[in-house]
XYZ file of C-alpha atoms in Angstrom:
708
model
C 229.135 104.420 107.103
C 231.688 101.881 107.283
C 231.233 98.104 107.351
C 231.167 96.956 111.070
C 230.908 93.205 110.706
C 233.726 91.864 112.858
C 234.524 95.044 114.649
C 233.905 95.943 118.198
C 232.049 98.921 119.620
C 233.116 99.216 123.464
C 232.499 95.783 124.940
C 230.222 94.505 121.993
C 231.403 92.365 119.211
C 229.593 92.777 115.965
C 229.149 89.375 114.392
C 226.784 89.795 111.541
C 224.266 92.271 110.427
C 220.642 91.104 110.869
C 218.593 93.968 109.832
C 218.865 97.036 107.731
C 216.844 100.239 108.001
C 216.695 103.810 106.590
C 218.479 105.337 109.568
C 220.327 102.471 111.313
C 221.384 98.790 110.797
C 221.089 96.080 113.435
C 223.806 93.565 114.209
C 223.979 90.378 116.115
C 226.464 91.233 118.854
C 228.117 89.537 121.824
C 228.546 91.261 125.209
C 231.865 90.331 126.455
C 231.146 91.439 129.965
C 227.876 89.483 130.570
C 228.912 86.791 128.053
C 225.215 87.064 126.097
C 224.309 87.561 122.549
C 222.527 91.024 122.163
C 221.305 93.052 119.342
C 223.233 96.119 118.598
C 221.510 99.041 116.707
C 223.904 101.396 114.989
C 222.928 104.837 113.374
C 224.186 105.229 110.016
C 225.069 108.949 110.329
C 227.094 110.791 112.646
C 225.529 114.354 112.112
C 224.136 116.518 114.755
C 220.456 115.717 113.734
C 221.260 111.892 114.110
C 222.942 112.411 117.520
C 219.849 113.899 118.801
C 217.657 111.266 117.411
C 219.868 108.501 119.070
C 219.609 110.404 122.417
C 215.826 110.825 122.125
C 215.265 106.993 121.307
C 217.620 105.998 124.353
C 215.727 108.483 126.650
C 212.464 107.091 125.702
C 213.145 103.551 125.761
C 214.935 103.865 129.095
C 211.854 105.282 130.715
C 209.426 102.609 129.684
C 208.648 99.327 131.322
C 206.041 96.996 129.769
C 206.141 93.122 129.219
C 205.571 93.839 125.563
C 207.811 96.659 124.858
C 211.547 95.763 123.886
C 213.838 97.003 126.828
C 217.187 98.666 126.417
C 220.484 97.294 127.853
C 223.089 99.922 126.966
C 223.762 102.991 124.820
C 226.752 104.937 123.735
C 229.068 105.887 120.975
C 232.456 104.796 119.720
C 234.856 106.185 117.293
C 235.599 103.634 114.256
C 238.000 104.792 111.714
C 237.231 108.350 112.275
C 233.545 107.703 112.111
C 231.342 108.305 115.588
C 228.965 105.380 115.729
C 226.036 105.820 117.965
C 224.497 102.636 119.128
C 221.734 100.945 121.322
C 222.093 97.701 122.796
C 218.741 95.498 123.199
C 217.819 91.854 123.762
C 218.446 89.446 120.862
C 215.233 87.734 119.652
C 215.707 84.585 117.731
C 212.208 84.707 116.419
C 212.891 87.596 114.073
C 210.345 90.245 112.896
C 206.546 89.718 112.476
C 206.975 90.923 108.781
C 209.235 87.855 108.144
C 206.506 85.576 109.391
C 203.863 87.277 107.553
C 205.815 87.081 104.028
C 205.603 83.122 104.531
C 201.891 82.997 105.328
C 199.366 85.107 107.308
C 198.274 84.092 110.744
C 195.318 82.389 112.104
C 192.777 84.916 113.334
C 193.107 83.518 116.937
C 196.986 84.215 116.723
C 196.444 87.601 115.224
C 194.088 88.413 118.201
C 196.856 87.413 120.746
C 199.391 89.621 119.055
C 197.060 92.403 118.698
C 196.091 92.465 122.379
C 199.790 92.202 123.448
C 200.983 94.945 121.066
C 197.823 96.970 121.828
C 198.395 96.813 125.532
C 201.990 98.294 124.916
C 200.612 100.964 122.756
C 197.870 102.047 125.119
C 200.730 102.082 127.785
C 202.926 104.640 125.972
C 199.891 106.628 124.930
C 198.977 106.973 128.583
C 202.320 108.376 128.964
C 202.098 111.047 126.416
C 204.158 109.161 123.766
C 203.089 108.714 120.070
C 205.253 105.779 118.407
C 204.399 106.982 114.699
C 205.731 104.025 113.142
C 203.674 101.125 113.767
C 204.398 98.283 111.305
C 205.000 94.537 111.127
C 208.909 95.004 111.012
C 208.893 96.810 114.145
C 207.208 93.761 115.911
C 209.872 91.193 117.300
C 209.251 87.830 118.185
C 211.317 85.640 120.695
C 211.664 81.760 120.265
C 208.548 80.965 122.314
C 206.353 83.261 120.035
C 206.000 86.280 122.449
C 205.880 89.680 120.618
C 207.442 92.991 121.333
C 206.920 96.563 119.984
C 210.231 98.047 119.009
C 212.005 101.001 117.374
C 211.230 104.348 118.885
C 213.303 106.362 116.673
C 210.817 108.772 115.535
C 208.493 108.459 118.442
C 207.446 111.973 120.119
C 205.481 113.423 122.705
C 201.832 114.037 122.136
C 201.423 117.028 119.791
C 204.984 117.658 119.610
C 205.694 117.563 115.750
C 203.937 116.777 112.513
C 204.467 113.761 110.393
C 206.268 115.799 107.783
C 209.784 117.008 107.910
C 210.449 120.808 107.303
C 211.409 119.684 103.522
C 208.080 118.026 103.117
C 209.164 114.322 103.357
C 207.298 112.015 105.396
C 208.343 110.507 108.834
C 207.063 106.938 109.025
C 206.021 104.128 106.664
C 203.223 105.190 104.213
C 201.929 101.894 104.182
C 200.791 102.185 107.671
C 200.282 106.016 108.010
C 196.876 107.448 108.699
C 195.324 109.676 106.082
C 194.920 112.675 108.281
C 198.731 112.812 108.745
C 199.208 113.902 105.205
C 197.409 117.401 106.166
C 199.511 120.351 106.560
C 200.532 121.045 110.135
C 198.422 118.087 111.540
C 199.769 116.716 114.687
C 200.252 112.895 115.237
C 198.264 111.579 117.921
C 196.890 108.185 119.528
C 194.385 107.725 116.761
C 196.968 107.894 114.078
C 198.852 105.124 115.977
C 195.515 103.229 116.016
C 195.186 103.369 112.240
C 198.665 101.859 112.005
C 197.676 99.085 114.253
C 194.505 98.643 112.173
C 196.886 98.057 109.098
C 198.954 95.527 111.087
C 195.587 93.537 112.011
C 194.724 93.610 108.299
C 198.284 92.389 107.396
C 198.277 89.686 110.063
C 195.185 88.151 108.750
C 195.578 88.508 105.016
C 199.305 88.488 104.474
C 199.340 91.903 102.861
C 198.719 95.527 103.708
C 195.352 97.004 102.310
C 196.859 99.547 100.078
C 199.593 98.638 97.637
C 200.963 100.722 94.608
C 204.041 101.231 92.558
C 205.632 103.914 94.802
C 204.899 106.079 97.808
C 202.993 108.841 96.322
C 200.433 106.359 94.832
C 199.912 104.632 98.296
C 199.295 107.989 99.864
C 196.733 108.809 97.277
C 194.884 105.404 98.160
C 195.022 106.065 101.931
C 193.171 109.348 101.354
C 190.880 108.483 98.518
C 190.106 104.601 98.461
C 188.223 102.427 100.996
C 190.416 99.420 101.910
C 189.556 96.145 100.400
C 187.498 93.351 102.197
C 189.863 91.344 104.391
C 187.685 88.445 103.593
C 188.738 88.694 99.902
C 191.987 87.283 101.103
C 191.063 85.541 104.325
C 187.755 83.439 103.830
C 187.974 81.933 107.299
C 187.422 85.305 108.844
C 184.177 85.801 110.456
C 182.036 88.946 109.074
C 182.074 90.604 112.553
C 185.799 90.395 112.663
C 186.076 91.942 109.309
C 184.020 94.916 110.524
C 186.300 95.416 113.396
C 189.308 95.704 110.918
C 187.406 98.059 108.738
C 186.442 100.293 111.568
C 189.982 100.479 112.662
C 190.823 101.881 109.306
C 188.190 104.676 109.052
C 189.365 107.620 107.257
C 188.056 109.862 110.092
C 189.883 109.490 113.416
C 186.744 109.819 115.588
C 185.087 106.972 113.815
C 187.972 104.567 114.884
C 188.203 102.832 118.279
C 189.439 104.969 121.178
C 192.070 102.681 122.413
C 193.994 99.611 121.312
C 192.594 97.553 124.079
C 189.020 98.383 122.969
C 189.961 97.339 119.325
C 191.595 93.958 120.709
C 188.533 93.299 122.835
C 186.160 93.756 119.813
C 188.179 91.586 117.331
C 188.476 88.886 120.186
C 184.668 88.953 120.767
C 183.976 88.907 116.970
C 185.934 85.761 116.704
C 184.018 84.054 119.517
C 180.730 85.160 118.059
C 178.460 82.344 116.843
C 176.531 83.147 113.732
C 172.880 82.383 114.540
C 170.603 80.866 111.750
C 167.025 81.840 111.108
C 164.500 79.333 112.658
C 164.107 76.436 110.354
C 162.329 73.202 110.468
C 163.884 70.341 112.653
C 166.844 68.874 110.828
C 167.321 71.909 108.446
C 171.084 72.280 107.345
C 173.112 75.050 106.143
C 174.485 75.271 102.554
C 177.629 73.710 104.050
C 175.319 70.582 105.101
C 176.058 70.941 108.840
C 172.961 70.532 110.898
C 171.825 73.444 112.973
C 172.298 72.561 116.687
C 171.529 74.425 119.845
C 174.903 73.955 121.487
C 178.354 73.550 119.767
C 180.869 71.389 121.584
C 182.366 73.221 124.576
C 185.735 74.797 124.221
C 185.663 75.234 120.411
C 185.630 78.316 118.340
C 186.121 76.518 114.972
C 182.420 76.297 114.091
C 181.997 80.134 114.702
C 184.782 80.918 112.281
C 183.701 78.602 109.348
C 180.252 79.288 109.254
C 179.093 80.267 105.797
C 178.295 84.088 105.306
C 175.180 83.279 103.749
C 173.966 81.316 106.747
C 174.636 84.136 109.296
C 171.976 86.677 110.216
C 172.501 90.283 109.198
C 175.480 91.812 110.896
C 175.030 95.323 112.775
C 176.595 98.202 111.040
C 180.284 99.212 111.626
C 179.098 102.311 113.486
C 177.068 100.249 115.976
C 180.081 98.024 117.102
C 181.064 100.408 119.662
C 177.704 100.710 121.219
C 177.429 96.985 121.424
C 181.071 96.740 122.859
C 180.056 99.101 125.589
C 176.898 97.070 126.425
C 178.839 93.928 127.339
C 180.022 90.995 125.522
C 177.591 89.854 122.852
C 177.967 86.340 123.265
C 179.392 83.761 126.026
C 182.520 82.252 125.090
C 182.740 78.567 125.200
C 183.701 77.027 128.698
C 186.809 74.733 129.245
C 186.218 71.049 128.427
C 184.328 69.259 131.321
C 182.656 72.418 132.586
C 178.804 72.950 131.866
C 177.865 75.922 129.708
C 176.480 78.960 131.877
C 172.920 79.738 131.257
C 172.344 83.444 130.029
C 169.785 84.201 132.617
C 171.365 83.108 135.641
C 174.042 85.803 135.948
C 177.203 83.825 135.953
C 180.308 85.749 134.706
C 181.689 84.472 131.384
C 184.698 82.356 131.349
C 187.788 83.957 130.298
C 191.078 82.020 129.616
C 194.349 83.927 130.277
C 196.143 84.227 126.974
C 199.118 85.959 128.282
C 201.151 86.231 131.449
C 199.135 89.653 131.975
C 195.444 90.069 132.794
C 193.475 92.666 131.196
C 190.840 94.213 133.093
C 187.755 95.832 131.321
C 187.660 99.441 130.602
C 186.368 101.464 133.579
C 182.932 102.469 133.296
C 182.063 99.582 130.945
C 179.005 97.967 132.568
C 179.035 94.178 132.876
C 176.483 91.878 131.407
C 174.445 92.124 134.816
C 174.576 95.972 134.687
C 173.872 96.434 131.152
C 170.546 96.981 129.961
C 168.956 94.359 127.855
C 168.802 95.547 124.297
C 167.588 93.928 121.043
C 171.062 93.783 119.836
C 172.057 91.768 122.928
C 169.299 89.444 122.690
C 170.258 88.825 119.022
C 173.659 88.224 119.727
C 173.153 85.689 122.686
C 170.834 83.329 120.687
C 172.291 79.933 119.982
C 175.992 79.813 121.415
C 176.879 78.287 124.496
C 173.151 77.715 125.525
C 171.622 74.646 127.252
C 169.313 72.341 125.291
C 166.366 73.862 126.979
C 165.926 77.347 125.732
C 164.659 79.987 128.158
C 162.749 82.666 126.530
C 161.669 86.170 127.838
C 157.996 86.498 129.259
C 157.014 88.264 126.248
C 158.165 85.556 123.950
C 156.343 83.007 126.100
C 153.073 84.712 125.971
C 153.583 85.124 122.073
C 154.358 81.442 121.918
C 151.286 80.312 123.765
C 148.953 82.546 121.926
C 146.890 79.971 120.332
C 146.318 78.149 123.678
C 144.913 81.254 125.269
C 142.753 82.009 122.187
C 140.885 78.874 122.063
C 138.977 79.104 125.564
C 138.224 82.850 124.511
C 136.542 81.437 121.320
C 134.402 78.955 123.342
C 133.473 81.604 125.946
C 132.223 83.665 123.084
C 129.769 81.023 121.909
C 128.299 80.129 125.200
C 124.593 80.620 125.551
C 124.704 83.599 127.916
C 126.925 85.602 125.361
C 125.724 84.124 122.126
C 124.275 86.695 119.726
C 120.804 86.034 118.028
C 121.257 84.070 114.921
C 120.360 86.193 111.932
C 117.668 85.291 109.380
C 118.557 83.735 106.190
C 119.305 86.304 103.462
C 116.819 86.765 100.694
C 117.673 85.755 97.359
C 119.502 88.779 95.405
C 117.803 89.931 92.317
C 119.527 90.141 89.057
C 121.336 93.632 88.568
C 119.630 96.089 86.293
C 121.565 96.825 82.985
C 123.613 100.204 83.299
C 122.169 103.258 82.007
C 123.873 104.806 78.968
C 124.004 108.032 80.652
C 125.948 106.718 83.619
C 129.146 106.188 81.758
C 129.041 109.815 80.347
C 128.701 111.215 83.597
C 131.491 109.172 85.093
C 133.755 110.229 82.225
C 132.777 113.905 82.946
C 133.415 113.675 86.676
C 136.906 112.110 85.853
C 137.891 114.847 83.375
C 136.707 117.486 85.846
C 138.968 115.904 88.499
C 141.959 115.774 86.132
C 141.609 119.385 85.165
C 141.403 120.403 88.937
C 144.694 118.550 89.711
C 146.517 119.377 86.546
C 146.057 123.118 86.184
C 147.571 124.180 89.501
C 150.446 121.633 88.947
C 151.125 123.018 85.541
C 151.078 126.686 87.075
C 153.241 125.460 89.695
C 155.845 124.053 87.463
C 155.704 126.988 85.130
C 156.002 129.892 87.651
C 157.875 128.240 90.498
C 157.009 127.557 94.106
C 154.036 129.991 95.206
C 155.108 132.919 97.218
C 158.544 133.079 95.557
C 159.722 135.406 92.711
C 161.449 133.888 89.711
C 163.463 137.136 89.207
C 164.809 136.896 92.867
C 163.209 140.174 94.114
C 161.414 138.511 96.865
C 164.448 137.933 98.790
C 162.849 136.685 102.088
C 160.909 134.269 100.493
C 163.709 132.710 98.369
C 165.981 132.415 101.305
C 163.187 130.631 103.328
C 162.590 128.092 100.512
C 166.329 127.492 99.867
C 167.049 126.562 103.516
C 164.621 123.913 103.368
C 165.688 122.545 99.870
C 167.160 119.082 100.256
C 169.145 119.790 97.038
C 170.717 122.771 98.364
C 171.837 121.048 101.788
C 173.169 118.172 99.902
C 175.262 120.555 97.535
C 176.559 122.340 100.655
C 177.512 119.030 102.331
C 179.331 118.181 99.205
C 180.987 121.396 99.002
C 182.145 120.994 102.850
C 183.372 117.436 101.988
C 185.362 118.581 99.020
C 187.004 121.484 101.004
C 187.770 118.756 103.871
C 189.363 116.662 101.238
C 191.289 119.254 99.531
C 192.906 120.335 102.781
C 193.587 116.653 103.722
C 195.581 115.924 100.418
C 197.544 119.254 100.253
C 200.653 117.528 101.643
C 200.389 114.689 99.281
C 201.335 116.935 95.989
C 203.809 118.935 98.193
C 205.561 115.801 99.025
C 205.548 114.609 95.298
C 206.907 117.858 94.237
C 209.572 118.278 97.120
C 212.317 116.427 95.324
C 214.282 117.475 92.536
C 212.689 117.052 89.310
C 213.643 114.489 86.737
C 212.854 116.862 84.132
C 212.045 120.585 83.838
C 211.661 123.225 81.084
C 210.549 126.784 81.779
C 209.089 126.922 78.276
C 210.300 130.390 77.510
C 212.316 129.444 74.271
C 212.699 126.652 71.831
C 216.482 126.118 72.690
C 215.854 123.442 75.378
C 216.636 119.862 74.866
C 212.817 118.957 74.309
C 211.199 118.932 70.848
C 208.177 121.129 71.265
C 205.914 121.892 68.284
C 206.642 125.158 66.643
C 204.074 126.881 64.367
C 201.778 129.923 64.199
C 199.560 128.080 66.933
C 202.514 126.811 69.116
C 205.068 129.427 69.834
C 207.528 130.695 72.616
C 207.557 134.325 73.641
C 210.502 134.989 75.965
C 209.590 135.879 79.627
C 206.144 134.669 78.930
C 205.918 131.119 77.948
C 204.609 128.568 75.424
C 201.542 130.061 73.643
C 198.943 127.789 72.402
C 196.376 129.640 70.393
C 193.210 128.517 68.514
C 190.452 130.566 66.614
C 186.825 129.905 67.171
C 184.983 127.553 64.961
C 182.919 128.094 62.047
C 179.644 129.964 62.935
C 180.890 130.205 66.675
C 181.388 126.594 67.084
C 183.944 125.261 69.493
C 187.516 124.333 68.327
C 190.658 123.047 70.127
C 194.424 122.993 69.683
C 197.017 120.749 71.002
C 200.772 121.395 71.016
C 202.952 118.590 72.053
C 206.476 117.550 72.814
C 207.987 114.650 70.746
C 211.160 113.686 72.562
C 210.339 112.695 76.301
C 208.277 110.040 77.135
C 206.635 109.858 80.719
C 204.437 107.233 82.337
C 204.217 106.833 86.188
C 205.501 110.399 87.027
C 204.058 113.491 88.730
C 203.626 116.453 86.297
C 203.439 120.203 87.127
C 202.823 123.079 84.860
C 201.655 126.663 85.194
C 198.837 127.739 83.040
C 197.537 131.331 82.119
C 194.461 131.911 80.128
C 195.463 135.003 78.291
C 192.218 135.217 76.368
C 189.145 133.246 75.278
C 186.455 131.404 77.115
C 187.269 127.812 76.654
C 190.376 127.424 78.840
C 193.295 124.875 78.608
C 194.771 121.821 79.843
C 197.144 119.197 79.789
C 197.316 116.083 77.585
C 199.442 113.093 79.155
C 200.507 109.734 78.260
C 199.756 110.793 74.671
C 200.410 108.500 71.704
C 200.642 110.879 68.590
C 199.775 109.281 65.189
C 201.716 110.124 62.022
C 198.885 112.471 61.121
C 199.169 114.346 64.381
C 196.051 112.901 66.130
C 196.399 112.325 70.049
C 195.405 109.342 71.891
C 195.715 109.460 75.788
C 194.420 111.330 78.734
C 193.169 115.137 78.968
C 193.078 117.299 82.140
C 191.136 120.316 80.855
C 190.072 123.554 83.002
C 187.859 126.495 81.909
C 188.377 129.971 82.974
C 185.506 129.604 85.554
C 187.112 126.635 87.256
C 185.151 123.795 85.499
C 187.157 120.850 84.915
C 186.837 117.710 82.834
C 188.959 114.519 82.681
C 188.754 112.593 79.520
C 190.178 109.513 77.900
C 190.274 108.978 73.979
C 191.833 106.875 71.347
C 191.583 109.810 68.992
C 190.685 113.380 70.375
C 190.035 114.705 67.044
C 186.720 112.427 66.797
C 185.609 112.507 70.400
C 186.528 111.538 73.911
C 185.207 109.578 76.912
C 184.387 111.748 79.900
C 185.765 110.079 82.996
C 185.113 112.991 85.692
C 183.676 116.259 85.332
C 182.552 118.888 88.014
C 183.533 122.475 89.275
C 186.480 123.142 91.322
C 185.119 124.507 94.742
C 188.404 125.671 96.303
C 191.997 126.682 95.310
C 191.419 127.867 91.836
C 192.304 131.466 90.617
C 189.822 133.344 88.345
C 190.431 136.433 86.558
C 192.450 137.720 83.468
C 196.141 137.106 83.535
C 196.067 134.895 86.483
C 198.138 131.662 86.684
C 197.073 128.212 88.000
C 199.309 125.317 88.665
C 198.013 122.270 87.095
C 199.308 119.009 88.812
C 198.834 115.293 87.736
C 199.966 112.297 89.666
C 199.901 109.268 87.385
C 200.818 105.939 88.803
C 199.592 102.607 86.922
C 195.857 102.837 86.789
C 195.401 105.427 89.500
C 195.199 109.203 88.365
C 195.140 112.001 90.870
C 194.571 115.632 89.777
C 195.372 118.821 91.751
C 195.326 122.749 91.096
C 197.509 124.967 93.083
C 198.480 122.183 95.404
C 194.855 121.563 96.026
C 193.071 118.157 95.525
C 190.480 117.928 92.742
C 189.679 114.466 91.867
C 191.226 110.980 91.874
C 190.040 107.840 89.559
C 191.156 104.451 88.422
C 191.363 104.007 84.557
C 193.379 101.512 82.431
C 192.498 102.865 78.989
C 196.129 104.048 78.540
C 198.475 102.376 80.945
C 201.715 102.974 78.799
C 204.032 105.973 78.989
C 203.529 108.894 76.427
C 204.369 112.380 75.596
C 202.862 115.739 77.061
C 200.909 118.133 75.283
C 199.076 121.415 75.984
C 195.577 122.687 75.067
C 193.752 125.595 74.002
C 190.109 125.639 73.536
C 187.793 128.198 72.031
C 184.154 128.288 72.325
C 182.815 131.853 71.327
C 186.048 133.641 71.376
C 189.466 132.971 70.193
C 191.613 131.470 72.758
C 195.557 132.108 73.762
C 196.689 130.022 76.698
C 200.095 130.344 77.890
C 202.142 127.517 79.726
C 205.327 127.853 81.788
C 207.595 125.934 84.394
C 206.948 122.443 83.413
C 208.267 119.933 86.010
C 208.202 116.178 86.113
C 209.007 114.200 89.279
C 209.552 110.444 89.876
């Protein structure tokens, strides 16, 4: 694309570039007809795909009318030096992007709540019209000189259920820092919940100044979105209330159904969490928190500072994340402070809470949401209403009043019981107790005998049960009906089935990650069919190339049938933060093979690094060692439940994504495991393994590829 600064597109003079993107650049322009400064978005390519994208974005933006959506003034195309420039004209906002502000410092929680509500209302607006934005991020939120915010950039927006987040070549559409984990599933459609995940990332970024997942490259970030829980926002923003943190974490749930159902619901929950006053447990009069602030029944009207800065250890136990939606539906948990000069409303008088307009637009509650008067009182509501915005004289429910007056009611009853007409006859004085007789010698033997008899009665059936199994079942499995009945009630079996189901779900959810990682051209590849390549592979009787087969690694079983292993390495190529893919075929043997990576090889041939090992039955083991010849440390070990091919002469593709301390492992594009380990952070060579247990082993490797 040619440099357009100082050029003119139709009536728009392009003065200077103010933003760069992957698909388009944005210029400060001047509209010569209306004599105003505008922003001109110019697309970088002039091919057919770019033309369709330009037309789609212009059409979508022209149909939308919302106070927090950036409007469109004009659209068109103009030929410049033989290059067809497609452009959109929008208002010029002097405040820049939200991302620029967040790079300087995070926002106060109250300011983040305002932006969340405004952008959230715009997001709900487009969702109601069947449009998914698909690129929610701080650089797509624009600010004017008065601090008002606007959602922009509908370049990859689509109708609901229109397309997946992946292109036909496997590349991701959008920004992975804000992308929901389910969008990495193959053929998964983007929907409103995936936009809400991006909004949750934006909220995290607004209050902390950083996104929840950061890594050296996009593939590593994708792996974190799928496999890691987000860090605590309070780690980076100590002034954030615990309840507000729970709202952020709920918006970042891995499962879409556990997130908020709308952006307005999320904004309401976050605003209410900021207004919530932590309630201390009853303490003696004059008791103080650890911050030496005296506990009072009513804070100053119109302030939220005390609710934000209360120490976490002085606050009562918060409800779980999954209960927030229920509490939200029952009505506000606490009353916000009234404006200065207005008396705080008493909770039991049915007054509506004061709501200050924060923007030109008023936001009505969701349809069907009960008000405080309609909502049934629950223990959670009563808990949340204590101590914030209440008058000095507390009003207790009738049950609490009776409980508090229990001592006064009990005293007359005690006097009544001691009246003459109800008084019981006075008992005679007890006679002196004679001294105890000395125990009989036979009594001790009798007690010991009884104890032994009881022990035998309990121990013998228990021993038979442990030895022979559950009564009514057969050890050899012939009693099929009984065995089935027992297994269906076995908690261990249920947990195993649940774990397998979760593993299958996670494997399906991460299939697109490795496909994306291997969709580009490899930085290094070797078919491993001959020794004539530029790589320096070992060549010996145990490490040999066979044309049309691959690189054979062989090892004989150990002395007296003990296990033995052999590694064959490459000596000239160093790899660190890369994706490795290689085909493995277990031609013979019962021990399997695997890939050493980030290997540091000593002068005597020992390996230090990581090993991803898989047996012929699909059992895998990931280990680390400073010297594999003397032993290793297992990092993770389990059975591959799906995706692994068993049988003689069957190939499996082993895949490893290594980025910094994050290591992810796949087989045949199916996720196996992910872990974090810093034992070997540096780059190293690659080596292949053959392991023999009771049989000699021959493992064949081919089609090695390494991707950045």
